[in-house]
Coordinates of N, CA and C in Angstrom, one line a residue:
M8 N 28.7 17.5 25.0 CA 28.0 18.0 25.8 C 26.7 16.5 25.7
D9 N 26.4 16.3 26.9 CA 25.7 14.7 26.6 C 23.9 15.6 27.0
F10 N 23.0 14.2 26.3 CA 21.9 14.6 26.9 C 21.1 13.4 26.8
T11 N 20.2 13.5 28.2 CA 20.0 11.6 28.6 C 18.5 11.9 28.3
S12 N 18.7 10.5 27.6 CA 16.6 10.7 27.1 C 16.4 9.4 27.9
M13 N 15.0 9.6 27.9 CA 14.4 8.4 28.8 C 14.0 7.2 27.9
N14 N 13.7 6.2 28.1 CA 13.6 5.1 27.2 C 12.6 3.8 27.7
N15 N 11.4 3.5 27.5 CA 10.3 2.5 28.4 C 11.7 1.1 28.0
N16 N 12.3 1.0 28.0 CA 13.0 -0.3 28.3 C 14.0 -0.7 29.8
S17 N 14.4 -1.9 29.3 CA 15.0 -2.0 31.0 C 16.5 -1.6 30.9
Q18 N 17.0 -0.7 30.3 CA 18.6 -0.4 30.4 C 18.1 1.1 31.1
G19 N 17.0 1.9 31.0 CA 16.3 3.1 31.5 C 16.6 4.1 30.7
L20 N 17.7 5.1 31.0 CA 18.5 6.2 30.6 C 19.5 5.6 29.3
L21 N 19.1 6.5 27.8 CA 20.2 6.2 26.7 C 20.3 7.4 26.5
N22 N 22.2 7.2 26.4 CA 22.6 8.9 26.3 C 22.2 9.3 24.5
L23 N 22.3 10.1 25.0 CA 22.1 10.9 23.1 C 23.1 11.9 23.1
S24 N 23.7 12.2 22.5 CA 25.2 12.9 22.0 C 24.6 14.0 21.2
K25 N 25.4 15.5 20.9 CA 24.8 16.1 19.7 C 24.5 16.1 18.9
G26 N 23.6 15.7 18.0 CA 23.4 15.8 16.8 C 22.3 14.4 17.0
G27 N 21.9 13.8 18.5 CA 21.5 12.5 18.7 C 19.7 13.1 18.3
V28 N 19.0 11.9 18.1 CA 17.6 11.8 17.6 C 16.9 11.3 18.4
L29 N 15.7 11.4 19.2 CA 14.5 10.6 19.5 C 13.2 11.0 19.0
D30 N 12.5 9.5 18.5 CA 11.8 9.7 17.8 C 10.5 9.6 18.5
L31 N 9.8 10.5 18.9 CA 8.5 10.7 20.2 C 7.3 10.3 19.7
T32 N 7.0 9.9 18.4 CA 6.1 9.4 18.1 C 6.2 7.5 18.0
K33 N 7.6 6.9 17.9 CA 7.5 5.5 17.7 C 8.3 4.7 18.6
Q34 N 7.8 5.5 20.2 CA 8.1 4.6 21.6 C 7.4 3.7 22.1
D35 N 7.3 3.2 23.0 CA 5.8 2.3 23.2 C 4.8 3.3 23.9
K36 N 5.3 4.6 24.2 CA 3.9 5.7 24.1 C 4.6 6.6 23.6
V37 N 3.1 7.4 23.0 CA 3.6 8.2 22.0 C 3.7 9.7 22.9
Y38 N 4.4 10.2 22.8 CA 4.4 11.5 23.0 C 3.9 12.8 22.5
S39 N 2.6 13.4 22.6 CA 1.8 14.6 22.3 C 2.0 16.0 22.7
K40 N 2.1 15.7 24.4 CA 2.3 17.0 24.8 C 3.5 17.0 26.1
I41 N 4.2 17.8 25.3 CA 5.9 18.4 25.4 C 6.2 19.3 26.3
N42 N 6.6 19.8 27.4 CA 7.1 20.6 28.7 C 8.2 20.9 28.2
V43 N 9.0 21.6 27.8 CA 10.5 22.4 27.8 C 10.3 23.3 29.1
G44 N 11.6 22.8 29.7 CA 11.6 23.7 31.1 C 13.1 24.3 31.2
G45 N 13.2 25.4 31.7 CA 14.5 25.7 31.8 C 14.4 26.4 33.4
G46 N 15.6 26.4 33.9 CA 15.9 26.7 35.0 C 17.3 27.1 35.8
W47 N 17.6 28.3 36.7 CA 18.6 28.8 37.1 C 18.9 29.3 38.3
D48 N 19.7 29.4 39.0 CA 20.0 30.1 40.5 C 19.7 31.6 40.5
V49 N 19.3 32.4 41.8 CA 19.3 33.5 41.3 C 20.9 34.2 41.6
V50 N 21.1 35.3 40.6 CA 22.7 35.5 40.9 C 22.7 36.6 42.5
I51 N 23.8 36.0 42.9 CA 23.9 36.3 44.6 C 24.8 37.9 44.4
N52 N 25.7 37.7 43.7 CA 26.7 39.3 43.3 C 26.6 39.7 41.6
G53 N 26.0 40.6 41.6 CA 25.7 41.3 40.4 C 24.7 41.7 39.6
P54 N 24.4 41.6 39.1 CA 23.0 42.0 38.3 C 22.2 40.6 38.3
S55 N 20.7 40.9 38.6 CA 19.9 39.9 37.8 C 20.2 38.9 36.6
A56 N 20.1 37.5 36.6 CA 20.1 36.9 35.3 C 18.3 36.7 34.8
D57 N 18.6 37.1 33.7 CA 16.9 36.7 32.8 C 17.3 36.0 31.4
L58 N 17.4 34.6 32.0 CA 17.0 33.4 30.5 C 15.4 33.6 30.2
D59 N 15.2 33.8 28.7 CA 14.2 33.4 28.1 C 14.1 32.3 27.4
L60 N 13.1 31.7 27.5 CA 12.8 30.9 26.4 C 12.3 31.3 25.6
S61 N 12.4 30.6 23.7 CA 11.6 31.0 23.0 C 11.2 29.7 22.1
A62 N 10.3 30.2 21.2 CA 10.4 28.5 20.1 C 10.3 29.5 19.2
F63 N 10.6 28.7 18.0 CA 10.2 29.3 16.2 C 9.6 28.6 15.5
L64 N 8.6 28.8 14.9 CA 7.9 27.8 14.2 C 7.9 27.9 12.7
L65 N 8.3 26.7 11.9 CA 9.2 27.1 10.6 C 7.9 26.4 9.7
D66 N 8.0 26.8 8.7 CA 7.8 25.9 7.5 C 8.1 25.4 6.7
R67 N 7.7 24.7 6.1 CA 8.1 23.6 5.3 C 9.8 24.0 4.5
N68 N 10.2 25.2 4.2 CA 11.2 25.8 3.6 C 12.2 26.0 4.6
G69 N 11.8 25.8 6.2 CA 12.6 26.2 7.3 C 13.2 27.9 7.3
R70 N 11.5 28.0 7.2 CA 11.6 29.9 7.1 C 10.4 30.5 8.3
I71 N 10.1 31.5 9.0 CA 9.3 32.6 9.8 C 9.0 33.3 8.5
T72 N 7.5 33.5 8.3 CA 7.5 34.1 7.2 C 6.4 35.2 8.1
D73 N 5.9 34.8 9.2 CA 4.8 35.7 10.2 C 5.3 35.3 11.3
T74 N 5.9 36.9 11.9 CA 6.1 36.7 12.7 C 5.4 36.6 14.2
S75 N 4.1 37.5 14.1 CA 3.2 37.0 14.6 C 2.5 35.7 14.8
R76 N 3.0 34.9 14.3 CA 2.2 33.7 14.3 C 3.4 32.2 14.2
Q77 N 4.5 32.9 14.3 CA 5.4 32.0 14.0 C 6.5 31.9 15.1
V78 N 6.5 32.9 16.2 CA 7.2 32.8 17.1 C 6.5 33.3 18.5
V79 N 7.2 32.4 19.2 CA 6.6 32.2 21.0 C 7.6 33.0 21.7
F80 N 7.4 33.9 23.0 CA 8.4 34.4 23.9 C 7.9 35.6 24.5
F81 N 8.8 35.9 25.3 CA 7.9 37.1 26.5 C 7.2 37.8 26.2
N82 N 7.3 38.6 25.2 CA 5.8 39.0 24.7 C 5.0 38.8 24.0
Q83 N 5.2 37.6 23.5 CA 4.2 36.6 22.5 C 4.3 34.9 23.1
M84 N 3.4 35.1 24.3 CA 3.4 33.9 24.7 C 2.9 32.5 24.2
R85 N 1.2 32.6 23.0 CA 0.7 32.0 22.8 C 1.0 31.7 21.1
Q86 N 0.9 30.7 21.0 CA 1.0 30.1 19.5 C 0.2 28.8 19.1
N87 N -0.3 28.6 18.3 CA -1.1 27.2 18.1 C -0.5 26.2 18.9
G88 N -0.8 25.3 19.4 CA -0.1 24.2 20.3 C 0.9 24.9 21.3
I89 N 1.5 26.0 21.3 CA 2.3 26.2 22.0 C 2.2 27.7 23.2
F90 N 2.6 27.2 24.3 CA 2.3 28.0 25.6 C 3.3 28.7 26.4
L91 N 4.0 29.8 26.3 CA 4.8 30.3 27.7 C 4.4 30.6 28.6
N92 N 4.8 29.7 29.9 CA 3.8 30.2 31.1 C 4.2 31.6 32.3
G93 N 5.5 32.5 31.4 CA 5.9 33.2 32.0 C 6.9 33.9 32.1
D94 N 7.5 35.2 32.6 CA 8.6 35.6 32.2 C 9.7 35.5 33.4
N95 N 10.0 34.4 34.2 CA 10.7 34.8 35.3 C 12.0 35.8 35.0
R96 N 11.9 37.0 35.7 CA 13.5 37.8 35.3 C 14.7 37.3 36.0
T97 N 14.3 36.6 37.3 CA 15.5 36.7 38.4 C 15.7 35.1 38.5
G98 N 15.6 33.9 38.4 CA 15.4 32.9 38.7 C 15.3 32.5 39.9
A99 N 14.3 33.1 40.4 CA 13.8 32.7 42.1 C 12.9 31.7 42.2
G100 N 13.1 30.4 43.2 CA 11.7 29.3 43.0 C 12.2 28.2 42.8
E101 N 12.1 27.7 43.1 CA 12.3 26.3 43.0 C 12.0 25.0 41.5
G102 N 12.6 24.4 41.5 CA 12.4 23.8 39.8 C 12.6 24.4 38.6
D103 N 11.7 24.4 38.1 CA 11.9 24.8 36.3 C 11.2 26.5 36.6
D104 N 12.1 27.5 36.1 CA 12.3 29.0 36.6 C 10.8 29.1 35.5
E105 N 10.8 28.5 33.9 CA 10.2 29.0 32.4 C 9.6 27.5 32.4
V106 N 7.9 27.5 31.8 CA 8.1 26.6 31.2 C 7.6 26.7 29.3
M107 N 7.9 26.1 28.8 CA 6.7 26.2 27.4 C 6.5 24.7 27.3
K108 N 4.6 24.9 27.4 CA 4.0 23.7 26.8 C 3.8 23.7 25.1
I109 N 4.4 22.6 24.9 CA 3.5 22.3 23.1 C 2.7 20.9 23.2
D110 N 1.4 21.3 22.7 CA 1.0 19.9 22.2 C 1.1 20.0 20.7
L111 N 1.7 18.6 20.5 CA 2.0 18.5 19.2 C 0.6 18.1 18.2
S112 N -0.4 18.0 18.8 CA -1.2 17.6 18.5 C -2.1 18.7 17.4
Q113 N -1.4 20.0 18.3 CA -2.2 21.4 18.0 C -1.6 22.2 16.9
V114 N -0.1 21.7 16.6 CA 0.6 22.5 15.8 C 0.0 22.4 14.7
P115 N 0.0 23.9 14.1 CA -0.5 23.3 12.4 C 0.2 22.8 11.4
S116 N -0.6 22.2 10.3 CA 0.0 21.5 9.6 C 1.3 22.0 8.6
N117 N 0.9 23.3 8.5 CA 2.4 23.9 8.0 C 3.1 24.2 8.6
I118 N 3.3 23.8 9.7 CA 4.4 24.0 10.7 C 5.1 22.4 10.0
S119 N 6.8 22.7 10.1 CA 7.5 21.0 9.4 C 8.3 21.5 10.9
K120 N 8.8 22.1 11.7 CA 10.0 21.9 13.1 C 9.1 23.6 13.8
I121 N 9.8 22.9 15.6 CA 9.7 24.0 16.5 C 11.4 24.3 16.5
V122 N 11.8 25.4 16.8 CA 13.1 25.1 16.9 C 13.2 25.5 18.4
A123 N 13.6 25.2 19.4 CA 13.6 25.5 21.1 C 14.8 26.1 21.4
C124 N 14.8 27.8 21.3 CA 16.1 28.2 22.0 C 16.2 28.7 23.6
V125 N 16.9 29.6 24.0 CA 16.9 30.4 25.2 C 18.2 31.3 25.0
N126 N 18.0 32.4 25.6 CA 19.0 33.3 25.6 C 19.1 33.8 27.2
I127 N 20.4 34.4 27.3 CA 20.0 35.7 28.4 C 19.7 36.8 27.9
F128 N 18.6 37.4 28.3 CA 18.4 38.9 28.3 C 19.3 40.0 28.8
E129 N 19.5 40.8 27.9 CA 20.5 42.2 27.6 C 21.5 41.4 28.7
A130 N 22.4 40.7 27.6 CA 23.5 39.5 28.3 C 24.6 40.6 27.9
Q131 N 24.6 41.8 26.9 CA 25.7 42.5 26.7 C 26.4 43.2 27.3
S132 N 24.6 44.1 28.1 CA 24.7 45.0 28.9 C 25.2 44.9 30.6
K133 N 24.7 43.8 30.8 CA 25.0 43.1 31.9 C 27.0 42.6 31.9
G134 N 27.0 41.9 30.8 CA 28.5 41.5 30.9 C 28.4 39.6 31.5
Q135 N 26.9 39.4 31.2 CA 26.8 38.1 31.1 C 26.6 37.1 30.5
T136 N 27.3 35.9 30.3 CA 27.4 34.7 30.0 C 26.6 33.4 30.8
F137 N 26.4 32.3 30.0 CA 25.7 31.1 30.5 C 26.7 30.6 31.7
G138 N 28.3 31.3 31.8 CA 29.4 30.5 32.6 C 29.5 31.3 33.5
L139 N 28.5 31.9 33.8 CA 28.4 33.2 35.2 C 27.2 32.5 35.8
I140 N 26.0 31.6 35.1 CA 24.8 31.4 36.0 C 25.1 30.2 36.3
D141 N 24.8 30.1 37.7 CA 25.1 28.5 38.3 C 23.6 28.1 38.1
N142 N 23.4 26.8 37.4 CA 22.4 25.5 37.6 C 22.0 25.7 36.7
A143 N 22.3 26.4 35.4 CA 21.8 27.0 34.3 C 21.4 25.6 33.4
K144 N 20.1 25.4 33.2 CA 19.7 23.8 32.6 C 18.4 24.1 31.9
V145 N 18.5 23.2 31.0 CA 17.1 22.9 30.0 C 16.6 21.7 29.5
R146 N 15.4 21.5 29.9 CA 15.1 19.6 29.9 C 13.6 19.9 29.6
L147 N 13.6 18.7 28.3 CA 12.3 18.0 28.1 C 11.9 17.1 28.6
V148 N 10.0 17.3 28.9 CA 9.1 16.2 29.8 C 8.3 16.2 29.4
D149 N 7.7 14.6 29.6 CA 6.3 14.3 29.2 C 5.2 15.2 30.1
E150 N 4.9 15.8 29.8 CA 3.7 16.3 30.2 C 2.7 15.1 30.9
D151 N 2.0 14.2 30.6 CA 1.2 13.7 31.1 C 2.1 12.7 32.1
T152 N 3.4 12.3 32.6 CA 3.3 11.2 33.2 C 4.7 12.5 34.0
N153 N 5.1 13.8 34.0 CA 6.4 14.3 34.2 C 7.9 14.0 34.1
Q154 N 7.5 12.8 32.9 CA 9.0 12.4 32.9 C 10.6 12.9 32.0
E155 N 11.1 12.9 32.5 CA 12.4 13.6 31.8 C 12.7 12.4 30.9
L156 N 12.8 13.6 29.8 CA 13.1 13.2 28.6 C 14.5 13.4 27.7
A157 N 14.8 14.7 27.9 CA 16.0 15.1 27.5 C 16.3 16.3 28.7
S158 N 18.1 16.1 28.9 CA 18.4 17.3 30.0 C 19.9 17.7 29.4
F159 N 20.1 19.5 29.6 CA 21.6 19.5 29.9 C 21.9 20.5 30.5
S160 N 23.3 20.6 30.8 CA 23.7 21.7 31.4 C 23.7 22.7 30.3
L161 N 23.5 24.0 30.6 CA 24.0 25.6 30.0 C 25.4 26.0 30.5
K162 N 25.5 25.8 31.6 CA 26.6 26.8 32.3 C 27.8 26.0 32.2
D163 N 28.4 24.8 32.1 CA 29.3 24.4 31.5 C 29.8 24.0 30.0
D164 N 28.8 23.9 29.4 CA 29.0 23.4 27.9 C 28.8 24.6 27.0
Y165 N 28.5 25.9 27.2 CA 28.4 26.6 27.1 C 28.5 28.6 27.4
S166 N 29.7 28.1 28.4 CA 30.2 29.1 29.1 C 30.6 30.7 28.4
T167 N 30.9 30.7 27.3 CA 31.4 32.3 26.7 C 30.0 32.4 26.1
D168 N 28.6 31.6 25.6 CA 27.3 32.0 25.2 C 26.6 32.7 25.7
T169 N 25.8 33.0 25.2 CA 24.7 34.0 25.4 C 23.0 33.9 25.1
A170 N 23.3 32.9 24.1 CA 21.9 32.6 23.4 C 22.0 30.9 22.3
I171 N 21.4 30.3 23.0 CA 21.6 28.7 22.5 C 20.5 28.6 21.8
V172 N 20.7 27.6 20.1 CA 19.7 26.9 19.4 C 19.7 25.1 20.7
F173 N 18.7 25.0 21.2 CA 19.3 23.5 22.3 C 18.5 22.8 21.7
A174 N 17.1 22.3 20.8 CA 16.5 21.4 20.4 C 15.8 22.0 19.3
E175 N 15.7 21.0 18.3 CA 14.6 21.1 17.1 C 13.3 20.1 17.6
L176 N 12.3 20.1 17.2 CA 11.1 18.7 17.4 C 10.9 19.2 15.5
V177 N 11.2 18.3 15.2 CA 10.9 18.0 13.8 C 9.8 16.6 13.2
R178 N 8.6 17.5 12.4 CA 8.0 16.4 11.7 C 8.1 16.3 10.3
D179 N 7.9 14.5 10.2 CA 8.1 14.1 9.2 C 6.7 14.1 8.2
D180 N 6.9 13.6 7.0 CA 5.6 13.4 5.6 C 4.9 12.6 6.4
N181 N 4.9 11.8 7.4 CA 3.9 11.0 7.7 C 3.9 11.6 9.4
N182 N 3.4 12.9 9.4 CA 3.1 13.5 10.8 C 3.9 12.6 12.4
H183 N 4.5 12.0 12.3 CA 5.5 12.0 13.6 C 6.4 12.9 13.9
W184 N 6.9 13.0 14.9 CA 7.7 14.1 15.2 C 8.8 13.8 16.1
Y185 N 9.8 14.0 15.8 CA 11.2 13.8 16.4 C 12.4 14.8 16.8
F186 N 12.6 14.5 18.0 CA 13.6 15.4 18.8 C 14.8 15.2 18.3
H187 N 15.2 16.3 18.0 CA 16.8 16.7 17.6 C 17.8 17.4 18.6
A188 N 19.0 16.9 19.3 CA 19.7 17.9 20.1 C 20.4 18.3 19.9
I189 N 21.0 19.8 19.2 CA 20.8 20.6 18.4 C 22.3 20.7 19.4
G190 N 22.6 22.1 20.3 CA 23.3 22.9 21.5 C 24.1 23.5 20.9
D191 N 23.7 24.6 19.7 CA 24.3 25.7 18.8 C 24.5 26.8 19.8
G192 N 25.5 27.1 20.3 CA 25.8 28.1 20.9 C 26.0 29.4 20.5
K193 N 25.9 31.0 21.0 CA 26.0 32.2 19.9 C 26.5 32.7 20.7
Q194 N 26.9 34.0 20.4 CA 27.4 35.3 21.2 C 26.2 35.9 20.9
G195 N 25.1 36.2 21.4 CA 24.1 37.3 20.3 C 23.1 37.2 21.2
D196 N 21.4 36.8 20.8 CA 20.6 37.2 20.9 C 19.4 36.5 20.9
L197 N 18.3 37.3 21.1 CA 17.0 36.4 20.6 C 16.7 37.0 19.1
Q198 N 17.1 38.0 18.5 CA 17.3 38.3 17.3 C 18.4 37.8 16.8
T199 N 19.3 37.7 17.2 CA 20.4 37.1 16.3 C 20.0 35.8 16.2
I200 N 18.6 34.9 17.0 CA 19.1 33.7 16.5 C 17.6 33.8 14.9
A201 N 16.5 34.4 15.6 CA 15.4 34.9 14.5 C 16.2 35.1 13.1
L202 N 17.3 35.6 13.0 CA 17.6 36.3 11.8 C 17.9 34.9 11.0
M203 N 18.4 33.5 11.6 CA 18.8 32.9 11.2 C 18.1 32.3 10.2
F204 N 16.5 32.7 10.7 CA 15.2 31.8 10.0 C 14.5 32.5 9.3
T205 N 14.9 33.9 8.8 CA 14.0 35.1 7.9 C 14.5 35.2 6.6

């Protein structure tokens, strides 16, 4: 899996592999408002595909202790500093089908990590995996400039998976944020990922 990261230098694109790190606060520009966009194409034959973005806000122990405050998903679209713009259930439309807006300056101080995920809703009952969904992708964008910081394809790299932990935003003791490329595919759903942090 190859990530592509924008950096303000003469080289332009910087390739980040799985496990790569992008410092969001020590670039020439400090990134504080980040959009996570997910997109996919409408399924022509078979049941519609419903990809869902989600985020888990973890404490210093890497845990969720209060699901009403530490989880963002289609039934709970807003938390401190994070807002999910809606729930596209078919992939209809151009560009990003779902967008999660993250304002790092508004994330509570007790949160040390934001884990960004995507899963296929009702994947098992529909017999779907990312390999069956055309142009499924996730990307990280600077909201102020609309500059794409990182992106990767879900279809090719996760052909047998139904849920992916694709990135982490991690805060250090000096309140600096880092983007970590994770790319941990799973055969499960949102609950499968949530159990990793409870």
